Coordinates of C-alpha atoms in Angstrom, one line a residue:
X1105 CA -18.1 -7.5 16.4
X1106 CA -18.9 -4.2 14.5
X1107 CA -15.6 -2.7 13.6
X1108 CA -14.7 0.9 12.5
X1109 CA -11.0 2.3 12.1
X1110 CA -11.4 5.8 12.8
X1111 CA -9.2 8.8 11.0
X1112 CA -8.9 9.9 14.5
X1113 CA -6.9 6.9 15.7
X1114 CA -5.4 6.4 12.3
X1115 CA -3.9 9.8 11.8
X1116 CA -2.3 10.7 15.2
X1117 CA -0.8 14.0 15.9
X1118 CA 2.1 14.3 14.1
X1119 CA 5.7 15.1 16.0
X1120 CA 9.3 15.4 14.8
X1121 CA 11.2 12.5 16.2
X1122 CA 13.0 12.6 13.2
X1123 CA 16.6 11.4 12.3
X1124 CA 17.1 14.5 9.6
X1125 CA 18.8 13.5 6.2
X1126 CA 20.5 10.3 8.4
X1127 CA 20.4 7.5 5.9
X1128 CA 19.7 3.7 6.9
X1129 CA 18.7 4.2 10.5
X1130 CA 16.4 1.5 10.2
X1131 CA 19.7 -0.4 9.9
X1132 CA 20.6 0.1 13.6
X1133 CA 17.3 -1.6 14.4
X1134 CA 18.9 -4.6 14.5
X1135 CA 16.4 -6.4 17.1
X1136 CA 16.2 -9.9 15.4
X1137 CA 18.4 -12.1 17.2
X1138 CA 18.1 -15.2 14.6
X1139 CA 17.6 -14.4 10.6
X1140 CA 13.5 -15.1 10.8
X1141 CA 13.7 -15.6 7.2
X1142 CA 15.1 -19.4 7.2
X1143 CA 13.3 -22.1 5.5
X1144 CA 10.6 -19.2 3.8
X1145 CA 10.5 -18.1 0.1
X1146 CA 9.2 -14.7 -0.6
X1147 CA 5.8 -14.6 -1.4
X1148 CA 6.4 -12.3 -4.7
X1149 CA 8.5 -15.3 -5.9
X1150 CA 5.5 -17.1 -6.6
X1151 CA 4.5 -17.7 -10.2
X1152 CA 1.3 -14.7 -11.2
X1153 CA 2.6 -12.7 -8.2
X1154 CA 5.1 -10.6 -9.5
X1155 CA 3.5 -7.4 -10.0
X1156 CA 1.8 -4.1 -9.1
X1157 CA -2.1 -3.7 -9.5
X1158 CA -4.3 -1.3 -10.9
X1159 CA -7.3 -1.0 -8.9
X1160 CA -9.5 1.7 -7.5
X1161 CA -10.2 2.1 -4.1
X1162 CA -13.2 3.3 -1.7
X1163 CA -10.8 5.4 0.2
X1164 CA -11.5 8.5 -1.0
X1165 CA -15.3 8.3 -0.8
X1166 CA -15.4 6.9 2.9
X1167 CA -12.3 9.3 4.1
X1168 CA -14.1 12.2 3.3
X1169 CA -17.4 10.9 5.1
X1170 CA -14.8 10.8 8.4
X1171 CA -13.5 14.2 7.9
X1172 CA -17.4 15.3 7.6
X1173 CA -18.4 13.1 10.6
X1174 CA -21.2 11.7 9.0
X1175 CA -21.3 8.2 11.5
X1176 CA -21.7 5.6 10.5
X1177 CA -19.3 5.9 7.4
X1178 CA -21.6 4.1 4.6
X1179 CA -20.8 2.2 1.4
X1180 CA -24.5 1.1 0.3
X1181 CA -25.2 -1.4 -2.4
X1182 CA -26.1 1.2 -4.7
X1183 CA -22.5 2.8 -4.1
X1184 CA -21.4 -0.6 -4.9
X1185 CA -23.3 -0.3 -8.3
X1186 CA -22.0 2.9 -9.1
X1187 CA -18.1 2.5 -8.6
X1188 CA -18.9 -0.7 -10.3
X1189 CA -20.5 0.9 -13.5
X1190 CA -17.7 4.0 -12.8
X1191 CA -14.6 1.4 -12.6
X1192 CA -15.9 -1.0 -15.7
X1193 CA -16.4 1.7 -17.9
X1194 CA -13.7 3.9 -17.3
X1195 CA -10.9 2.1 -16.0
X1196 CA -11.2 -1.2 -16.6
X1197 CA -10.1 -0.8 -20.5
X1198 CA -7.2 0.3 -19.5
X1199 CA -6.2 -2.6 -16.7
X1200 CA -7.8 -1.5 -14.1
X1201 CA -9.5 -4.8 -12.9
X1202 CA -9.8 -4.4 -9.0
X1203 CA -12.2 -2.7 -6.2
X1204 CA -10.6 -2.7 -2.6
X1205 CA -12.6 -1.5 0.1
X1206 CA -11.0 0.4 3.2
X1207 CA -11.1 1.3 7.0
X1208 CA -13.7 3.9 7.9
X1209 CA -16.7 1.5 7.8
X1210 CA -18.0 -1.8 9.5
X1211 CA -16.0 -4.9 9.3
X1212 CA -17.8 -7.9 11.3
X1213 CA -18.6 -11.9 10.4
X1214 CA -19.5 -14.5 12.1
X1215 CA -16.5 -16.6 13.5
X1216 CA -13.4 -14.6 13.3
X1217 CA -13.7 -13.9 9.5
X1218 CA -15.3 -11.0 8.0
X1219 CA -18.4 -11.8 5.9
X1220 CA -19.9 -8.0 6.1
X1221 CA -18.6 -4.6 5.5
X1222 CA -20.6 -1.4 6.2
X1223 CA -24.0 -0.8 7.1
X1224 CA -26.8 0.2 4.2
X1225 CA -27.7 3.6 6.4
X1226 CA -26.6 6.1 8.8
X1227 CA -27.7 3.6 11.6
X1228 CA -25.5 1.2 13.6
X1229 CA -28.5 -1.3 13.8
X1230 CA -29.3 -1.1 9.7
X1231 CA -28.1 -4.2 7.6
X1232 CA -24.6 -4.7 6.6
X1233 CA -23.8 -5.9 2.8
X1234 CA -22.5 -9.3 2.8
X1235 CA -18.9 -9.4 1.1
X1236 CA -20.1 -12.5 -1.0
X1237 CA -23.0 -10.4 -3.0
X1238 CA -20.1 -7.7 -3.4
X1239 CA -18.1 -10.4 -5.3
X1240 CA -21.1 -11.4 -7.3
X1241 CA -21.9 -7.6 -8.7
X1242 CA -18.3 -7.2 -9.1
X1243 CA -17.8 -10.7 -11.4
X1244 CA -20.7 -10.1 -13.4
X1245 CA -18.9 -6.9 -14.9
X1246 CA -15.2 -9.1 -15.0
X1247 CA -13.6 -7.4 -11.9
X1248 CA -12.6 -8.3 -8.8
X1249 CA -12.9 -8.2 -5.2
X1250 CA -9.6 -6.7 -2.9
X1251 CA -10.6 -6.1 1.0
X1252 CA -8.9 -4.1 3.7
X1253 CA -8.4 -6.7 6.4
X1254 CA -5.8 -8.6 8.2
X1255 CA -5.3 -12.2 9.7
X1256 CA -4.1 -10.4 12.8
X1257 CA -8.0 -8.7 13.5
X1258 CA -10.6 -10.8 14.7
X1259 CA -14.2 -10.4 13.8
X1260 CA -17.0 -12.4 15.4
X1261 CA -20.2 -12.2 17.0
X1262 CA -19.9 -15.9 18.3
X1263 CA -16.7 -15.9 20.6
X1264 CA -17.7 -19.7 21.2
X1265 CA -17.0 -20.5 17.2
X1266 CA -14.4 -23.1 16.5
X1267 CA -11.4 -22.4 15.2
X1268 CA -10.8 -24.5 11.7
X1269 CA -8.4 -27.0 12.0
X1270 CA -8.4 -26.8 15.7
X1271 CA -9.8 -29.3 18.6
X1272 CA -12.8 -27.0 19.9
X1273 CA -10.4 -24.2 20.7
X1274 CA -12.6 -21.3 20.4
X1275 CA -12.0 -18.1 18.5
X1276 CA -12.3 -15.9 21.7
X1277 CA -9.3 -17.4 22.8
X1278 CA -6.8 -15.7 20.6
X1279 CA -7.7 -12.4 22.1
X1280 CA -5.8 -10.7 24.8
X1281 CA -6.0 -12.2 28.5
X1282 CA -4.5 -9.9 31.1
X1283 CA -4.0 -12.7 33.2
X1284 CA -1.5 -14.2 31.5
X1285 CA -0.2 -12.3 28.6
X1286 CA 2.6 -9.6 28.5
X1287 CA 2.5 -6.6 26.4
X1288 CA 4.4 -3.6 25.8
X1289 CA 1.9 -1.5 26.9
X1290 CA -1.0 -3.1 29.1
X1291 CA -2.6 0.0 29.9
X1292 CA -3.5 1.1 26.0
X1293 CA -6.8 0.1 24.5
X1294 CA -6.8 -3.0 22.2
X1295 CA -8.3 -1.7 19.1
X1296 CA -8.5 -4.4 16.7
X1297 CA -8.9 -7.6 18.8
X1298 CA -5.5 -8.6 18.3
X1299 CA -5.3 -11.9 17.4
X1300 CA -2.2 -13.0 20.2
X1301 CA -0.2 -15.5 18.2
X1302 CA 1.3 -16.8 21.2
X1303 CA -2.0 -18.7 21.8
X1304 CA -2.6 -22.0 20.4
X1305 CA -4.7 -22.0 17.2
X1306 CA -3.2 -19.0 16.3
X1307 CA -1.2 -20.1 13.5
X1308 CA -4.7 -22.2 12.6
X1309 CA -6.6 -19.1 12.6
X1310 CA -4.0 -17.3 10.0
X1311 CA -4.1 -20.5 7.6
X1312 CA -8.3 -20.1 7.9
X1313 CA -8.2 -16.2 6.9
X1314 CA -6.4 -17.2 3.7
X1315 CA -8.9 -20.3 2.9
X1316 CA -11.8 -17.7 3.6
X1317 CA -11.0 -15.4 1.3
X1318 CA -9.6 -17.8 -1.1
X1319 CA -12.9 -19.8 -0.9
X1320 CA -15.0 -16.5 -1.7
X1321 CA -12.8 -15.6 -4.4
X1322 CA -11.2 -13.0 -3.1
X1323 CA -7.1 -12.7 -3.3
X1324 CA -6.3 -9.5 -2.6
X1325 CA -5.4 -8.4 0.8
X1326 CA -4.4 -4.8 2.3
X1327 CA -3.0 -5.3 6.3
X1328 CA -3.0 -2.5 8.3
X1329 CA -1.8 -0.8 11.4
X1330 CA 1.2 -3.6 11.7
X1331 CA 3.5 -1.1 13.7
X1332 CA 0.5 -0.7 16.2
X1333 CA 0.5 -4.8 16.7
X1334 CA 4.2 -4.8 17.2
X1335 CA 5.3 -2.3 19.3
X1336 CA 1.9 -0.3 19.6
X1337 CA 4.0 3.2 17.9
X1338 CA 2.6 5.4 15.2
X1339 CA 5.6 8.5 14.7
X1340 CA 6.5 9.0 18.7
X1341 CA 2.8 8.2 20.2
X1342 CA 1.6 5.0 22.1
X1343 CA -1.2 3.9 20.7
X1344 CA -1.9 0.3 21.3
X1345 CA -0.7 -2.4 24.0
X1346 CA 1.9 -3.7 21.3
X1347 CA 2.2 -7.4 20.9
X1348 CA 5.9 -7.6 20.5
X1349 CA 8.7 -8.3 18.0
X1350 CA 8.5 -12.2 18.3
X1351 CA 4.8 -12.4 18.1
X1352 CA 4.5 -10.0 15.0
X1353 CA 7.5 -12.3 13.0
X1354 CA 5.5 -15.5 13.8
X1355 CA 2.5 -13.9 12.3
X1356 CA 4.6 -12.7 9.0
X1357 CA 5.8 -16.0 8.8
X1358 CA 2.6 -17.5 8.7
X1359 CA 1.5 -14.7 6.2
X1360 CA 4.2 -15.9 4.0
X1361 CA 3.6 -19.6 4.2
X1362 CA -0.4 -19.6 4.1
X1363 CA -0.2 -16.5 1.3
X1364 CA 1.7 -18.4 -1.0
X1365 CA -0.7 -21.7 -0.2
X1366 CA -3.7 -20.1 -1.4
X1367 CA -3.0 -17.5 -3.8
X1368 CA -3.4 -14.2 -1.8
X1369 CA -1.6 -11.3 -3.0
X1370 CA -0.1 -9.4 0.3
X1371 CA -0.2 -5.6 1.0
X1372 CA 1.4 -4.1 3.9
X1373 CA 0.6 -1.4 5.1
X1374 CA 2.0 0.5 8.7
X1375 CA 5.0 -1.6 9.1
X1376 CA 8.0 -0.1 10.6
X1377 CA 10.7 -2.3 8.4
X1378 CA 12.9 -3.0 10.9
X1379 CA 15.9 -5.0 9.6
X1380 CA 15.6 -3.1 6.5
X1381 CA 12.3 -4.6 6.2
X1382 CA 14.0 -8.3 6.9
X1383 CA 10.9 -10.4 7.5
X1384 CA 8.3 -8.0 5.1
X1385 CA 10.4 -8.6 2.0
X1386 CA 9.2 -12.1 2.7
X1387 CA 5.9 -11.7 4.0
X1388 CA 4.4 -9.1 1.0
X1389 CA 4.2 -8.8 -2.4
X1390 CA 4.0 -4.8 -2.0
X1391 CA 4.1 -2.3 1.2
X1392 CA 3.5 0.9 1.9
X1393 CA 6.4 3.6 2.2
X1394 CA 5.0 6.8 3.3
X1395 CA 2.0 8.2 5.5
X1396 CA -1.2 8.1 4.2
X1397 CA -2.5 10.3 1.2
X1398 CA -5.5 12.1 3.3
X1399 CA -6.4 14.7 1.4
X1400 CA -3.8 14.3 -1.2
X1401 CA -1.9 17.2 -2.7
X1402 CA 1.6 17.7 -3.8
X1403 CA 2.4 18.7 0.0
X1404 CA 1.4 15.5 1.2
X1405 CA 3.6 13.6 -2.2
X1406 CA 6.5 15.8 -2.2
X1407 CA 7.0 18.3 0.2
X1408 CA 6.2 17.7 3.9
X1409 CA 9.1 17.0 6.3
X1410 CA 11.0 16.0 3.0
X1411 CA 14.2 14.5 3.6
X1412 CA 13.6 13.2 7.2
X1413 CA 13.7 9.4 7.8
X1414 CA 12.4 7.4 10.9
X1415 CA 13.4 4.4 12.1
X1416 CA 9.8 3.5 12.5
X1417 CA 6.1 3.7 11.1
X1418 CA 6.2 5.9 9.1
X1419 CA 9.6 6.0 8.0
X1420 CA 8.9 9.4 5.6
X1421 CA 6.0 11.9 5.2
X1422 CA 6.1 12.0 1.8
X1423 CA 5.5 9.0 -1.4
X1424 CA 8.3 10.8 -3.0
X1425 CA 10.9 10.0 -0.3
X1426 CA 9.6 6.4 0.9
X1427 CA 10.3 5.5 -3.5
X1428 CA 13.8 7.1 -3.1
X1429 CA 14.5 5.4 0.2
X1430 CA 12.5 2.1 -0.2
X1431 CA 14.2 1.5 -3.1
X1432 CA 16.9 -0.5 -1.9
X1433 CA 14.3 -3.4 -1.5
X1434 CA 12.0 -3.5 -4.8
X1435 CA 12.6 -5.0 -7.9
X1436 CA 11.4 -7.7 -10.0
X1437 CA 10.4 -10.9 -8.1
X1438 CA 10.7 -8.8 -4.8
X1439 CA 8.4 -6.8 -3.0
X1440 CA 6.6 -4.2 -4.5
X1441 CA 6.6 -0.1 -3.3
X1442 CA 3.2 1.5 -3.0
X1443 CA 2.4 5.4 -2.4
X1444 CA -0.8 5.3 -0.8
X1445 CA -3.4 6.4 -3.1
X1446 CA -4.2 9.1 -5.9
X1447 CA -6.3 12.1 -5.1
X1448 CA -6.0 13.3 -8.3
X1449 CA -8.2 16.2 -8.5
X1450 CA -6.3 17.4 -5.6
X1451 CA -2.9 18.5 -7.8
X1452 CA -2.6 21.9 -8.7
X1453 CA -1.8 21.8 -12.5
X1454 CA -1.2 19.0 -15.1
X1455 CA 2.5 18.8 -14.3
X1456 CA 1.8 17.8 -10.3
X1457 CA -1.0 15.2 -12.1
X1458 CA 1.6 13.5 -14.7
X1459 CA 4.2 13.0 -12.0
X1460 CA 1.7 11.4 -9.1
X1461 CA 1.0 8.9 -12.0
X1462 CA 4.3 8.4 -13.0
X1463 CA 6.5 8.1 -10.1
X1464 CA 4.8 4.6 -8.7
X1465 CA 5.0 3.1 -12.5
X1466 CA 8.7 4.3 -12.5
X1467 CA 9.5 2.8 -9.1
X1468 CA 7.4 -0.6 -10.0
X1469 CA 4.4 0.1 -7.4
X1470 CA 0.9 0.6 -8.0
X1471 CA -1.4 2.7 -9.1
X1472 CA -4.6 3.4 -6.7
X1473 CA -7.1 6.2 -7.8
X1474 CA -9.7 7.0 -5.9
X1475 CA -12.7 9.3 -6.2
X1476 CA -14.3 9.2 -9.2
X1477 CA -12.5 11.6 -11.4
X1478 CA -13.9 12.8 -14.9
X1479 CA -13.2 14.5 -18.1
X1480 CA -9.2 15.9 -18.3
X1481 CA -8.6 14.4 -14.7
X1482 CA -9.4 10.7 -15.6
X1483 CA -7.1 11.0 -18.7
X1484 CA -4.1 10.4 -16.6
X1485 CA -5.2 7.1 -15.6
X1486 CA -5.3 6.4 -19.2
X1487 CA -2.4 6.9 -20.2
X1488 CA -1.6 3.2 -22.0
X1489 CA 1.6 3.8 -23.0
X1490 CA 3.1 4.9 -19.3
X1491 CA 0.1 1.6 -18.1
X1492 CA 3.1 -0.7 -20.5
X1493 CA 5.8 -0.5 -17.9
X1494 CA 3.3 -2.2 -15.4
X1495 CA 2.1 -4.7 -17.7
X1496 CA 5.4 -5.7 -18.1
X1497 CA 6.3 -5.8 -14.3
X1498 CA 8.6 -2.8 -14.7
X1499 CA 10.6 -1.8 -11.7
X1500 CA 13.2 1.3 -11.8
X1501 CA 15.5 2.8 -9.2
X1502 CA 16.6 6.6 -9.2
X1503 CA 20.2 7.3 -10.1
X1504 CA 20.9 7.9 -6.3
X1505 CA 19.4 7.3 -3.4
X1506 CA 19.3 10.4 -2.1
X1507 CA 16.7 13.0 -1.4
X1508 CA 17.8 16.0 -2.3
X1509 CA 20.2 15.8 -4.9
X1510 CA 18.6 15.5 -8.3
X1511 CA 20.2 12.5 -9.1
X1512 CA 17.2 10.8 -7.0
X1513 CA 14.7 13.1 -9.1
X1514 CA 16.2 11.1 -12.1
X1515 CA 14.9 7.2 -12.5
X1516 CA 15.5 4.7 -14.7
X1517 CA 15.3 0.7 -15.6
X1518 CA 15.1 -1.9 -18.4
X1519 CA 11.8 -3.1 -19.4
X1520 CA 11.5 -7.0 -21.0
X1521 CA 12.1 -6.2 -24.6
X1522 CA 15.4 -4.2 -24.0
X1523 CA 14.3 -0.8 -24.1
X1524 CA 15.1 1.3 -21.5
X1525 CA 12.8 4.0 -19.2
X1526 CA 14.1 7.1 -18.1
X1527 CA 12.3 9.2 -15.9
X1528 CA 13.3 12.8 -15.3
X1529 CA 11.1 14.9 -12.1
X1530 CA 11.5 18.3 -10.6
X1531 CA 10.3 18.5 -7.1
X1532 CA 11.8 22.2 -7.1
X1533 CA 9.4 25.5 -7.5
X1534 CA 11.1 26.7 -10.5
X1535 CA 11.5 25.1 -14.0
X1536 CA 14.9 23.1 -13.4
X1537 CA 16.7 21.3 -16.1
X1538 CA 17.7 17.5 -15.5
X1539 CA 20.6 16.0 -17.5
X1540 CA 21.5 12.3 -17.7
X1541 CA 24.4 10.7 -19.0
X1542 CA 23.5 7.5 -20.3
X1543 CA 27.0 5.9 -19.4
X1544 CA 26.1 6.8 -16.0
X1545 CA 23.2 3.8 -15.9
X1546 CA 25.5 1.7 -18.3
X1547 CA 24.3 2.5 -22.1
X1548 CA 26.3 3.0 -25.2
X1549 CA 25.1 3.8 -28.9
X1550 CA 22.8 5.7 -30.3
X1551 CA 18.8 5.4 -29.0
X1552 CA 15.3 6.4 -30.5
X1553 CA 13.5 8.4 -28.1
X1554 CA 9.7 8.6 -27.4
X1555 CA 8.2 11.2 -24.7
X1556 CA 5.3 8.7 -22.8
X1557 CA 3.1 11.4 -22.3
X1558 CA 3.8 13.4 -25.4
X1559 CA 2.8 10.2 -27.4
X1560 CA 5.5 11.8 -29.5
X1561 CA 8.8 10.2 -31.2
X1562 CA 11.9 12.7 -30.4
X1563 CA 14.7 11.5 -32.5
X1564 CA 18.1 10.1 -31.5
X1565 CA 19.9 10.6 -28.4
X1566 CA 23.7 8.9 -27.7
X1567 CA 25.2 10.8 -24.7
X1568 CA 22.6 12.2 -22.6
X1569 CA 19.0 12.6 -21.6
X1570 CA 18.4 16.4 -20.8
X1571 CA 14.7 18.3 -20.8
X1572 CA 14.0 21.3 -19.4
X1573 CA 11.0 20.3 -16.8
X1574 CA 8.8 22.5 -15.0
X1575 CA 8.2 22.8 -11.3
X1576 CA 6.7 19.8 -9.9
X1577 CA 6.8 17.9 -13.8
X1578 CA 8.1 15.1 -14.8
X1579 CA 9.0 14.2 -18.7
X1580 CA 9.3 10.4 -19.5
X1581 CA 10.8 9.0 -22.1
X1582 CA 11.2 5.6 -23.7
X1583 CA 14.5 4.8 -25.6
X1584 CA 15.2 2.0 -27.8
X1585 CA 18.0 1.0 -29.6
X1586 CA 18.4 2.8 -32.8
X1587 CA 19.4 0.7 -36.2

């Protein structure tokens, strides 16, 4: 099956149906009637999975081919070679170690798996590249392979191919049968070729998509459009038939179990968290908080419909508001918080550009550029001293979780050697100043202080943390304990 996830589909109209400054109302979705966490172990508990990446992603360069309409979206093998060379030289010093590919282009295989992603021209019937030879260019420079994909899709062009691990049941099977299955909504167009995990060799199939990617070296995996299998929602619209509560659970528990099994890190992305995110704490090392980046912009990180949480996909606008809310749930050896990714020529000023960097470090997530910035713009994914805190698997929390009083502008956390973070934003339009008592987060004595982006040692401090910081800024500062 040739497969493309349009912007169109992806980015629905958007309408209110918001719950405005109400906190927890995903708590109220209490629509598990057993705790479907028993007998599972989070897959971030797993030894070499407690972490954030670095990685750069194709997004950018295939989102803007959608906006211009240029069908079929194209990644070529000389694209590959460039954001190869790009990534290697540029980022890769730094940590950067990862290419993940995206929606927007052609996604098909051969039995159920995809083995080929985006055609070689602006022609539905030119060549796709094999994911395999992608691996190979991307090893012979010491990086790796991440794909946008999920165990619930189904890509084949042999609907008579045998499931693995499975008595001749067929991989056409899995999909949707109006005789006999019930969705939410029958009448709505199944976009993905649902995998049903009702059907038997379901949970087969799910083990298989692991051992694929596994097998070709791949263990990295963004999932998409979950709220659209479970319930077939994105903000207030139908979309999709919707598979159901139970059937989406089975298939997250399966994640979790065939995850951990072959070493494939988890990302989740368009989940609505129900249960306070009950069964995705489990399921994923890191999901996705907020709507997606688009064209990027400080509207899009900060600003738009700020301080309104849903009790479904997405729960905010804004990557600012999904950190401050979604914190609840992150931490070390739990899952992970990630922003969606960084436009980052699309910031106004240096200020907007040192906080869309520093916010995901100071909440624990990861950091995702896109495009192919250069010169001054490229410098804030460079930064190796802010690059520490996810090297050493920091995760902060603001001082409150709230989203409008500055005390969740204000973030902190401990990083392995003792030293302490402290991260100070303004999301205001004016140059605001931010003050924090240190007894407030539990520190005594007397503390060196070092500015991260400064580079710059800034004496003692033993009360408070206080800095003038400019609309839409950020200052953050490292302390550690003073002789």
């Amino acid at each position: 099956m040739k497969k493309y996830i349009l912007a169109s589909l992806a980015f629905a109209t958007l309408l209110s149906g918001c719950n405005s400054n109400e906190w927890d109302v995903t708590s109220d979705l209490s629509v598990d009637k057993t705790d479907p966490t028993i007998g599972l172990t989070p897959v971030a508990e797993k030894p070499g999975m407690d972490y954030a990446p670095l990685y750069w992603s194709l997004y950018g360069n295939l989102y803007d081919q959608e906006q211009a309409r240029s069908f079929p979206n194209i990644f070529t093998p000389d694209d590959w070679d460039t954001a190869i060379d790009y990534v290697a030289t540029n980022l890769k010093p730094y940590g950067y170690d990862m290419l993940v590919t995206d929606g927007f282009a052609s996604m098909s295989g051969e039995n159920g798996y995809m083995t080929r992603y985006s055609h070689t021209q602006k022609d539905n019937n030119s060549p796709e590249v094999r994911l395999s030879d992608i691996v190979a260019k991307l090893s012979a420079k010491g990086l790796k392979l991440g794909v946008y994909d999920s165990p619930f899709w189904l890509h084949y062009d042999n609907g008579d191919a045998v499931i693995p691990g499975t008595d001749g049941i067929k991989v056409s099977s899995l999909r949707f049968n109006p005789k006999t299955d019930k969705v939410l909504h029958p009448e709505k167009e199944d976009y993905f070729w649902w995998v049903n995990t009702s059907h038997p060799g379901a949970e087969q199939f799910f083990e298989g998509f692991f051992k694929h990617y596994a097998d070709l070296g791949v263990h990295f995996v963004r999932m998409d459009f979950l709220s659209w299998y479970e319930d077939g929602m994105n903000y207030t619209d139908v979309i999709d038939k919707g598979y159901g509560r139970e059937n989406y659970v089975r298939g997250m528990q399966w994640i979790c179990k065939y995850a951990q099994k072959y070493g494939v890190y988890v990302s989740l992305v368009m989940p609505h968290l129900k249960d306070n995110a009950i069964i995705e704490k489990y399921a994923g090392n890191m999901v996705r908080i907020d709507a997606d980046a688009l064209k990027g912009g400080w509207f899009r990180f900060s600003e738009n419909n700020r301080g309104n949480i849903r009790g479904g996909w997405p729960n905010s606008e804004t990557a600012f508001d999904g950190f401050v809310n979604w914190s609840k749930i992150s931490g070390r050896k739990k899952i992970r918080l990630d922003g969606d990714f960084i436009r980052i020529g699309s910031y106004a000023n240096d200020d907007e550009k040192m906080s869309v960097v520093s916010l995901p470090l100071m909440a624990g997530g990861p950091v995702a550029a896109t495009d192919m910035p250069t010169g001054h713009d490229l410098s804030f994914f460079q930064n190796a001293e802010l690059l520490a805190l996810q090297k050493d698997g920091f995760v902060g929390q603001p001082v409150a979780r709230d989203l409008w009083n500055t005390d969740g502008e204000m973030w902190y956390g401990q990083m392995k050697d003792g030293s302490w973070v402290i991260g100070l934003f303004n999301r205001s339009e004016d140059t605001a100043l931010r003050s924090l008592e240190l007894s407030k987060i539990g520190l005594t004595g007397t503390w060196n202080v070092r500015d991260l982006w400064k580079h710059a040692d800034e004496g003692k401090v033993s009360e408070k943390i206080e800095a003038s910081v400019p609309s839409h800024g950020c200052k953050i500062v490292k302390l550690t304990k003073a002789n």
